[in-house]
Short mmCIF file of C-alpha atoms and ligand atoms in Angstrom, two decimals:
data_model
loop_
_atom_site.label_atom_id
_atom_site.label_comp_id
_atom_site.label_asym_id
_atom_site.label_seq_id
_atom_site.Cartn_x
_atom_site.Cartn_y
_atom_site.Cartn_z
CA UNK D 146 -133.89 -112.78 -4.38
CA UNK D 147 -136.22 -113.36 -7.58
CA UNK D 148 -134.23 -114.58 -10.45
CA UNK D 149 -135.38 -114.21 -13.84
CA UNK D 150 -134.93 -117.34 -15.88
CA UNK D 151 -136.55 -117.65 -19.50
CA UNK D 152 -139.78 -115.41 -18.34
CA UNK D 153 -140.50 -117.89 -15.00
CA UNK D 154 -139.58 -118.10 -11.46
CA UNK D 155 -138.10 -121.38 -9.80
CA UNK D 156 -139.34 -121.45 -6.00
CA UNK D 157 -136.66 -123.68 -5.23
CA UNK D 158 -133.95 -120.67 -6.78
CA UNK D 159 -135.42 -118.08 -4.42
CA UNK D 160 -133.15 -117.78 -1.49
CA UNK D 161 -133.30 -115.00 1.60
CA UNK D 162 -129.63 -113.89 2.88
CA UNK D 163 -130.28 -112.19 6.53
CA UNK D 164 -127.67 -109.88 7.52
CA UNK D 165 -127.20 -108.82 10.87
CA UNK D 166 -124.93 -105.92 10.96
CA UNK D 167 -124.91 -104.00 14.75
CA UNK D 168 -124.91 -100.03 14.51
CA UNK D 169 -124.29 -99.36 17.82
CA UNK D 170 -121.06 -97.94 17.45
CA UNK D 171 -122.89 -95.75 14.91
CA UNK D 172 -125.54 -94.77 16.53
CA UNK D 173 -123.53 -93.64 19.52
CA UNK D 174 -121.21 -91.53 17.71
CA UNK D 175 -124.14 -89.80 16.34
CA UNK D 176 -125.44 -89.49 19.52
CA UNK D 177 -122.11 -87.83 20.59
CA UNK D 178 -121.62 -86.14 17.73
CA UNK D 179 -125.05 -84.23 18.11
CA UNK D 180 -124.59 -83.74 21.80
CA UNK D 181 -121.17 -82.19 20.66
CA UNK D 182 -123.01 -80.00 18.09
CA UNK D 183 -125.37 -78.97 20.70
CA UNK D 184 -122.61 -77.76 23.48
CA UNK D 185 -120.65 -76.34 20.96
CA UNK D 186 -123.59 -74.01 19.53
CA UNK D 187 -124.33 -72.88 23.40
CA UNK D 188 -120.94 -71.90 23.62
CA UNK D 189 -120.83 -70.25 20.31
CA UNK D 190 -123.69 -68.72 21.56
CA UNK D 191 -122.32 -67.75 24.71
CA UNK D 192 -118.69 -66.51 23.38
CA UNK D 193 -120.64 -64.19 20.92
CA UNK D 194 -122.85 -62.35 23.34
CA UNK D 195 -119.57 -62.05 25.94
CA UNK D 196 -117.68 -61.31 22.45
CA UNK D 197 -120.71 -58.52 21.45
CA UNK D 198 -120.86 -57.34 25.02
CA UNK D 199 -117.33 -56.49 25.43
CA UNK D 200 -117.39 -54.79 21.78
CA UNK D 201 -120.69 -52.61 22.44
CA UNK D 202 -118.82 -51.67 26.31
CA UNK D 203 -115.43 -50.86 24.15
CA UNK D 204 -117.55 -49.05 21.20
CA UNK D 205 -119.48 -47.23 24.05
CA UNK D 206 -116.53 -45.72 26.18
CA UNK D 207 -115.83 -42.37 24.01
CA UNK D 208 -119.74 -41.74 23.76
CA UNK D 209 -120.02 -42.45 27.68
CA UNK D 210 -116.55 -40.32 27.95
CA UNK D 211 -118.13 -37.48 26.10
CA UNK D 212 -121.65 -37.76 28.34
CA UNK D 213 -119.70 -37.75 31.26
CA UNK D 214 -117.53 -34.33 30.11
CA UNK D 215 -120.85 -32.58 28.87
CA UNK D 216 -122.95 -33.10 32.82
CA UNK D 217 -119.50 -32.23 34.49
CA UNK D 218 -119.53 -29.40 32.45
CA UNK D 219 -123.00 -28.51 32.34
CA UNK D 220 -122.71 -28.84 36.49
CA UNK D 221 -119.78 -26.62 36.19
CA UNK D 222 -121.30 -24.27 34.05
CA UNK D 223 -124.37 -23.88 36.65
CA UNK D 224 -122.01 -23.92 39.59
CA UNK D 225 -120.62 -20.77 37.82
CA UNK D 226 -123.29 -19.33 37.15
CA UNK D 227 -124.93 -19.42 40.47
CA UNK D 228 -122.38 -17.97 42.56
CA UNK D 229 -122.25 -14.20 40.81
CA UNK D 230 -126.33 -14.68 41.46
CA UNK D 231 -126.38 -15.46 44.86
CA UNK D 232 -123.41 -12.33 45.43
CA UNK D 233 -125.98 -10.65 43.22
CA UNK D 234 -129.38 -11.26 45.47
CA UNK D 235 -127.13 -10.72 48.64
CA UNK D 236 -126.27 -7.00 47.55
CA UNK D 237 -129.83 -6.05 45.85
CA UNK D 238 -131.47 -7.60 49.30
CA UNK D 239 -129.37 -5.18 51.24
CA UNK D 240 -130.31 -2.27 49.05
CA UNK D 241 -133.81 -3.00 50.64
CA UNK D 242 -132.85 -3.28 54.06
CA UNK D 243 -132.04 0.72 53.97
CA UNK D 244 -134.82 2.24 51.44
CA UNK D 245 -133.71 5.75 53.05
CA UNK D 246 -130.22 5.32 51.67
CA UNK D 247 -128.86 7.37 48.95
CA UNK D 248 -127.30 5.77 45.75
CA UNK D 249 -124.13 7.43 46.95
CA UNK D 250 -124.13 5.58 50.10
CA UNK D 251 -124.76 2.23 48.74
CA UNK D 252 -122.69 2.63 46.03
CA UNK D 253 -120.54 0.11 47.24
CA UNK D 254 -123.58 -2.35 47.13
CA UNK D 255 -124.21 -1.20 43.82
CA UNK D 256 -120.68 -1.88 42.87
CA UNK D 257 -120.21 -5.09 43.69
CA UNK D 258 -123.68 -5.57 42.26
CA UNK D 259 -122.16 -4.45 38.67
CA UNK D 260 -119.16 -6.29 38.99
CA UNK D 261 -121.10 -9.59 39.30
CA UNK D 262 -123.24 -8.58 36.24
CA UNK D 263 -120.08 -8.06 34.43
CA UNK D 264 -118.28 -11.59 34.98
CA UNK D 265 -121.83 -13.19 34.06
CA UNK D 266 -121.91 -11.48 30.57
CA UNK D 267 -118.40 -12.33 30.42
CA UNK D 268 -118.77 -15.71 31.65
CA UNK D 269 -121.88 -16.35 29.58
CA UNK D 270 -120.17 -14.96 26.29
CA UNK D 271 -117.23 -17.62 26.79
CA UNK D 272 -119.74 -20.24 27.80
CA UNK D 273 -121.77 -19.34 23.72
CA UNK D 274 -118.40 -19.32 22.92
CA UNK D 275 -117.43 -23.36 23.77
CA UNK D 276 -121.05 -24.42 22.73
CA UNK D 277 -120.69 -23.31 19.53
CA UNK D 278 -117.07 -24.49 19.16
CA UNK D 279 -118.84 -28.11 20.14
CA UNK D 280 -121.52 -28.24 17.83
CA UNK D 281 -118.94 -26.84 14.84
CA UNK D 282 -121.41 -24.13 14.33
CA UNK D 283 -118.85 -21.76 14.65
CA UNK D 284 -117.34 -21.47 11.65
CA UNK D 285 -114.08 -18.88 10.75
CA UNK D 286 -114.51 -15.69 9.30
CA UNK D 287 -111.16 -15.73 7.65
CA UNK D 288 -109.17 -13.25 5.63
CA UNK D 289 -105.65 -11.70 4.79
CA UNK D 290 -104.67 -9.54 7.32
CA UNK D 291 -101.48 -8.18 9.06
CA UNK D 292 -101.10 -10.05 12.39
CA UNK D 293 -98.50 -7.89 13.44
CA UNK D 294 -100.29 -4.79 13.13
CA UNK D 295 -103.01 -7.03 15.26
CA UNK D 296 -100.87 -7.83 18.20
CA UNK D 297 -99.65 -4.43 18.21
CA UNK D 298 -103.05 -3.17 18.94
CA UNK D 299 -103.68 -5.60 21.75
CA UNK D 300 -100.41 -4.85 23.87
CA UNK D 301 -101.14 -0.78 23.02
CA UNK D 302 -104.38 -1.75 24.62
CA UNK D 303 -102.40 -3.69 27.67
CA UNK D 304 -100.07 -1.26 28.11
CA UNK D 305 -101.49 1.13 30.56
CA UNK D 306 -103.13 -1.19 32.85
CA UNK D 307 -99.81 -3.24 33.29
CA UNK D 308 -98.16 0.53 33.80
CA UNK D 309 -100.66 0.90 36.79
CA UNK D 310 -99.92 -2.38 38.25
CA UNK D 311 -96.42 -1.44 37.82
CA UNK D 312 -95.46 -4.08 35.22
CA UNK D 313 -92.39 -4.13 33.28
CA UNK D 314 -93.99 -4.80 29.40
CA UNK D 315 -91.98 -5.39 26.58
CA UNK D 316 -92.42 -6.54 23.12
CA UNK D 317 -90.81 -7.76 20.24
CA UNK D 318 -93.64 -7.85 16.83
CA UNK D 319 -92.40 -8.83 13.27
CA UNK D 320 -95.19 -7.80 10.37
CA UNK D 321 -96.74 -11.33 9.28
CA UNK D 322 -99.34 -11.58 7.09
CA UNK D 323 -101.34 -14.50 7.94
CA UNK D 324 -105.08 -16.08 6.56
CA UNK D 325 -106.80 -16.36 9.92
CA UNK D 326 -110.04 -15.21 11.53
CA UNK D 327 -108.85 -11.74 12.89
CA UNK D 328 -111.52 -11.23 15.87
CA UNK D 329 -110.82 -15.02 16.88
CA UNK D 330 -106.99 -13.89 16.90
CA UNK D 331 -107.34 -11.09 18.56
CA UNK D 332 -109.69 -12.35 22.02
CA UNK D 333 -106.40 -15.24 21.86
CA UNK D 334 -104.54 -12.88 22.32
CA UNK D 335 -106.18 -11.10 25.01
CA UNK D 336 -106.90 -13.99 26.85
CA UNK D 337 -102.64 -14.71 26.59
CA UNK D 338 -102.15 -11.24 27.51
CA UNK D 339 -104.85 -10.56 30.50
CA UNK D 340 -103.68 -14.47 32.14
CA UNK D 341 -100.22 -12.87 32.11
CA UNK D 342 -101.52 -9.32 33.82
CA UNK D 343 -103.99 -11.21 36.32
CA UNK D 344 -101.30 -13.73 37.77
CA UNK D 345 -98.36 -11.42 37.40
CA UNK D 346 -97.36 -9.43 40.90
CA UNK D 347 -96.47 -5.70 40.50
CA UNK D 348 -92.86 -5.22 39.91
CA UNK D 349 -92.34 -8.52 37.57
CA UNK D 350 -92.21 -8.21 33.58
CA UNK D 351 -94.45 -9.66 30.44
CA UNK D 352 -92.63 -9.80 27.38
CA UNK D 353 -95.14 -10.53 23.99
CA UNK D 354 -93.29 -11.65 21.09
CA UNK D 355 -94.72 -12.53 17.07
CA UNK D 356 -91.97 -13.85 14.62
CA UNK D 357 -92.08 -15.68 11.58
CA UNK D 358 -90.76 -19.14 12.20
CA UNK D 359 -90.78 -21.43 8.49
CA UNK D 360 -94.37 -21.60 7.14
CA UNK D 361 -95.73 -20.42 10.27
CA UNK D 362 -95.56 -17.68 12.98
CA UNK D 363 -95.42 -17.93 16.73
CA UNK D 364 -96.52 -15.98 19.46
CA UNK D 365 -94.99 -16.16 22.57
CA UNK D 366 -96.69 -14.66 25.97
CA UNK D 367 -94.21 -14.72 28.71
CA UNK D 368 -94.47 -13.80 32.55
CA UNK D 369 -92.29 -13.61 35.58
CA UNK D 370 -95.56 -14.23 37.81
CA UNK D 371 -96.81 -16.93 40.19
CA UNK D 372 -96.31 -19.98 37.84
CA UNK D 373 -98.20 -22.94 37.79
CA UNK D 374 -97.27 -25.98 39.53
CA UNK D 375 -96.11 -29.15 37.18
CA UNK D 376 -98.98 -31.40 38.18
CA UNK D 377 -101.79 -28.63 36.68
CA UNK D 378 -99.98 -28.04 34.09
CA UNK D 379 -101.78 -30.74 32.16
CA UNK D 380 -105.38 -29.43 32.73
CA UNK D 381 -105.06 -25.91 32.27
CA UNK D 382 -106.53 -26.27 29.15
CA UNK D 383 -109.36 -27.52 31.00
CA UNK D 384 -113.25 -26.20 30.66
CA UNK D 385 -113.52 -24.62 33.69
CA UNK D 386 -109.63 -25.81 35.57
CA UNK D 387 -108.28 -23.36 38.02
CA UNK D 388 -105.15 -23.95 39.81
CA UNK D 389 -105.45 -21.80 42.43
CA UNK D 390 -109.68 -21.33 42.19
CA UNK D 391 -109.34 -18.90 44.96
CA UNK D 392 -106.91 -16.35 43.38
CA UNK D 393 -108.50 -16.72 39.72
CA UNK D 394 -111.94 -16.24 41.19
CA UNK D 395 -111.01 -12.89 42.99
CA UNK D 396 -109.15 -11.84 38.96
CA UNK D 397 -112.49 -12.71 37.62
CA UNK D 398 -111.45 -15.67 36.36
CA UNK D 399 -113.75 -18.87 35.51
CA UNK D 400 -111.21 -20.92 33.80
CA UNK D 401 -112.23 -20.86 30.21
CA UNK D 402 -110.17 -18.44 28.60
CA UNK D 403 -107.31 -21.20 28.01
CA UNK D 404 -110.30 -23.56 26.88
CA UNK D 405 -111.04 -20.94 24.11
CA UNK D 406 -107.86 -20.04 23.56
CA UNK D 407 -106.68 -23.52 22.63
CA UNK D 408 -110.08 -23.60 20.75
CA UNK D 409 -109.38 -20.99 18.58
CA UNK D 410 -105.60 -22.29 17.89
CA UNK D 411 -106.68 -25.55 16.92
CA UNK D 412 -109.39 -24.18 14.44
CA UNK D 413 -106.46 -22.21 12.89
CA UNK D 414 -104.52 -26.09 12.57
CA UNK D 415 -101.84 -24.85 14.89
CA UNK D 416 -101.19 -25.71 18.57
CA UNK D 417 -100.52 -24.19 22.06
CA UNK D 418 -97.97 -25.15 24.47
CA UNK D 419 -97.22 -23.86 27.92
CA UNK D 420 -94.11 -23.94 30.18
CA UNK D 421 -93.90 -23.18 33.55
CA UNK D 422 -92.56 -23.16 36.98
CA UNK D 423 -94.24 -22.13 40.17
CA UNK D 424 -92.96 -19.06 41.81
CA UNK D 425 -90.63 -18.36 38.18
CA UNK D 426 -93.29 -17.40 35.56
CA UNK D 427 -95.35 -19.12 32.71
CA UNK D 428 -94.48 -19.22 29.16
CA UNK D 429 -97.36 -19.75 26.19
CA UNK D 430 -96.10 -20.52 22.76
CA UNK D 431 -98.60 -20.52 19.80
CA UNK D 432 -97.73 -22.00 16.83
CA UNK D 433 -99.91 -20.99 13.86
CA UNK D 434 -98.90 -22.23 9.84
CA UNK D 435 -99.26 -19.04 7.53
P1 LIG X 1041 -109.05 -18.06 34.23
O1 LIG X 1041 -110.23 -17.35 33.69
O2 LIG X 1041 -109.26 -18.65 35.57
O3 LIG X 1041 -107.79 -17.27 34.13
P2 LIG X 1041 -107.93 -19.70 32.17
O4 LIG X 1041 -108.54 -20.84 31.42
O5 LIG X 1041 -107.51 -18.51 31.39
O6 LIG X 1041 -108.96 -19.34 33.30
O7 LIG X 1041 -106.68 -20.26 32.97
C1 LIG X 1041 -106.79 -21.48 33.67
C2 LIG X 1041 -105.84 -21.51 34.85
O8 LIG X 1041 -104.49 -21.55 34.39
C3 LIG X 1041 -105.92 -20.24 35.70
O9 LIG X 1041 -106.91 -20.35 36.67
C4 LIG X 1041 -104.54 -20.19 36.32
O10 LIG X 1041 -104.49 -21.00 37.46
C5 LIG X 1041 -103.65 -20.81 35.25
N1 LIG X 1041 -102.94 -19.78 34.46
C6 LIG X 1041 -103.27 -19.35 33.21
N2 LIG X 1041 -102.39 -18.43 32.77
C7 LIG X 1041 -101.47 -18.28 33.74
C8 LIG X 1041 -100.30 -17.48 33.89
N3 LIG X 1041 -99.88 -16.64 32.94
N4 LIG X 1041 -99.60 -17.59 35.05
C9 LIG X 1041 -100.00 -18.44 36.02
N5 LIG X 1041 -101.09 -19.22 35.95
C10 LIG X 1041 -101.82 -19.13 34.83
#
């Protein structure tokens, strides 16, 4: 230590103090403590990608839901498509095996032939239908109109094909007039209305009903036909859901008329509901606000 005294410096003043002082301890906990900051920042590091992996696998179920519905349903869709094809080929091939036939004679051929045309345009039509519904390119033509007067029309147009199957029809209409895209409300109706004529035995009754209930209306298709059993009742509003595939197939059926149907209902803010019992008869209430 230099000690300033009157400007000079006496040698025998100047003294050296040694400290020993042990870090150790010190050192160590550093040692720990960066060994501790080191684990912890791997596990950081590993919590956040499990953390981020589980979030990206939780963010990605609805998109991987909705890729899942769109190749069932585009597999669906060609399924559908293929079969009125291959009946198609089948009676055009046969047409060739007998050149020396007459139209008259292979009328049947021709026929079926038609038939199959038919449920394609049909099926194609409903299938425009749902792709435009998806990509909300479809938008509602809507205007004021007389709904009653509407759902008269449709059971005038019922009414002689459910007196040749021997149906007892009845109906019960109330004038409404309702805001609503009319030719969307009308094919909802006929698809209510031809469901209730395709799985409806001769001799059993559909009763159609329209009444003003609050601020909205509701339309009730009801059927004494085959039913539907309680555990499809949850998917027949179902792209493409058949209960009995067999049966709807041979009514023309391809399943997407419900699809639609609840489609259209839903675009109109209302909703669909169905009741039913095998073997009693099917009940579908729409419930549309004014
Ligand atoms: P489809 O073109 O096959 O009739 P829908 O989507 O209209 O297709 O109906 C789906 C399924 O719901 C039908 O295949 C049928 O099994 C059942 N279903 C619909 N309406 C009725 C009804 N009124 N009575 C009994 N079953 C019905």
């Amino acid at each position: 230590m230099n000690v300033k005294n009157e400007g000079y410096i006496k040698d025998q003043d100047v003294s050296t103090i040694q400290l020993v002082l042990n870090v150790d301890p010190e050192t160590q906990t550093l040692e720990h403590l960066a060994f501790l900051l080191i684990i912890s920042a791997f596990i950081g590091l590993l919590l956040s990608l499990v953390a981020g992996l589980f979030l990206a696998n939780r963010a990605l179920v609805p998109i991987q839901k909705s890729w899942n519905k769109q190749v069932e349903f585009i597999a669906d869709a060609s399924h559908e498509l293929r079969t009125p094809l291959s009946v198609m080929q089948t009676h055009l091939e046969l047409l060739f095996r007998r050149p020396n036939h007459t139209i008259e004679q292979e009328s049947e051929n021709i026929y079926q032939s038609l038939n199959e045309v038919k449920r394609m345009t049909k099926l194609v039509g409903n299938l425009l239908t749902l792709a435009r519904s998806d990509s909300s390119a479809q938008l509602l033509n809507k205007t004021v109109f007389n709904m009653g007067e509407l759902v008269d029309k449709v059971a005038n147009q019922f009414e002689p094909i459910f007196e040749l199957k021997e149906l007892h029809f009845t109906r019960e209409i109330e004038s409404l007039m309702c805001g609503g895209d009319q030719e969307r409300l009308h094919q909802l109706c006929m698809i209510l209305l031809d469901n209730a004529f395709k799985y409806t035995p001769s001799g059993e009754s559909i009763h159609i009903s329209l009444k003003k209930y609050h601020h909205s209306m509701t339309l009730i298709v009801r059927d004494t036909g085959v039913g539907i059993e309680a555990k499809d009742l949850r998917y027949v509003f179902d792209r493409f859901y058949r209960s009995d595939k067999s049966r709807a197939r041979a009514e023309g059926g391809s399943g997407l008329g419900l699809a639609i149907a609840k489609w259209i209902v839903q675009a109109h803010d209302g909703e669909i509901k169905v009741f039913s019992q095998k073997n009693v008869g099917t009940e579908f209430h729409v419930k549309i606000p004014l």
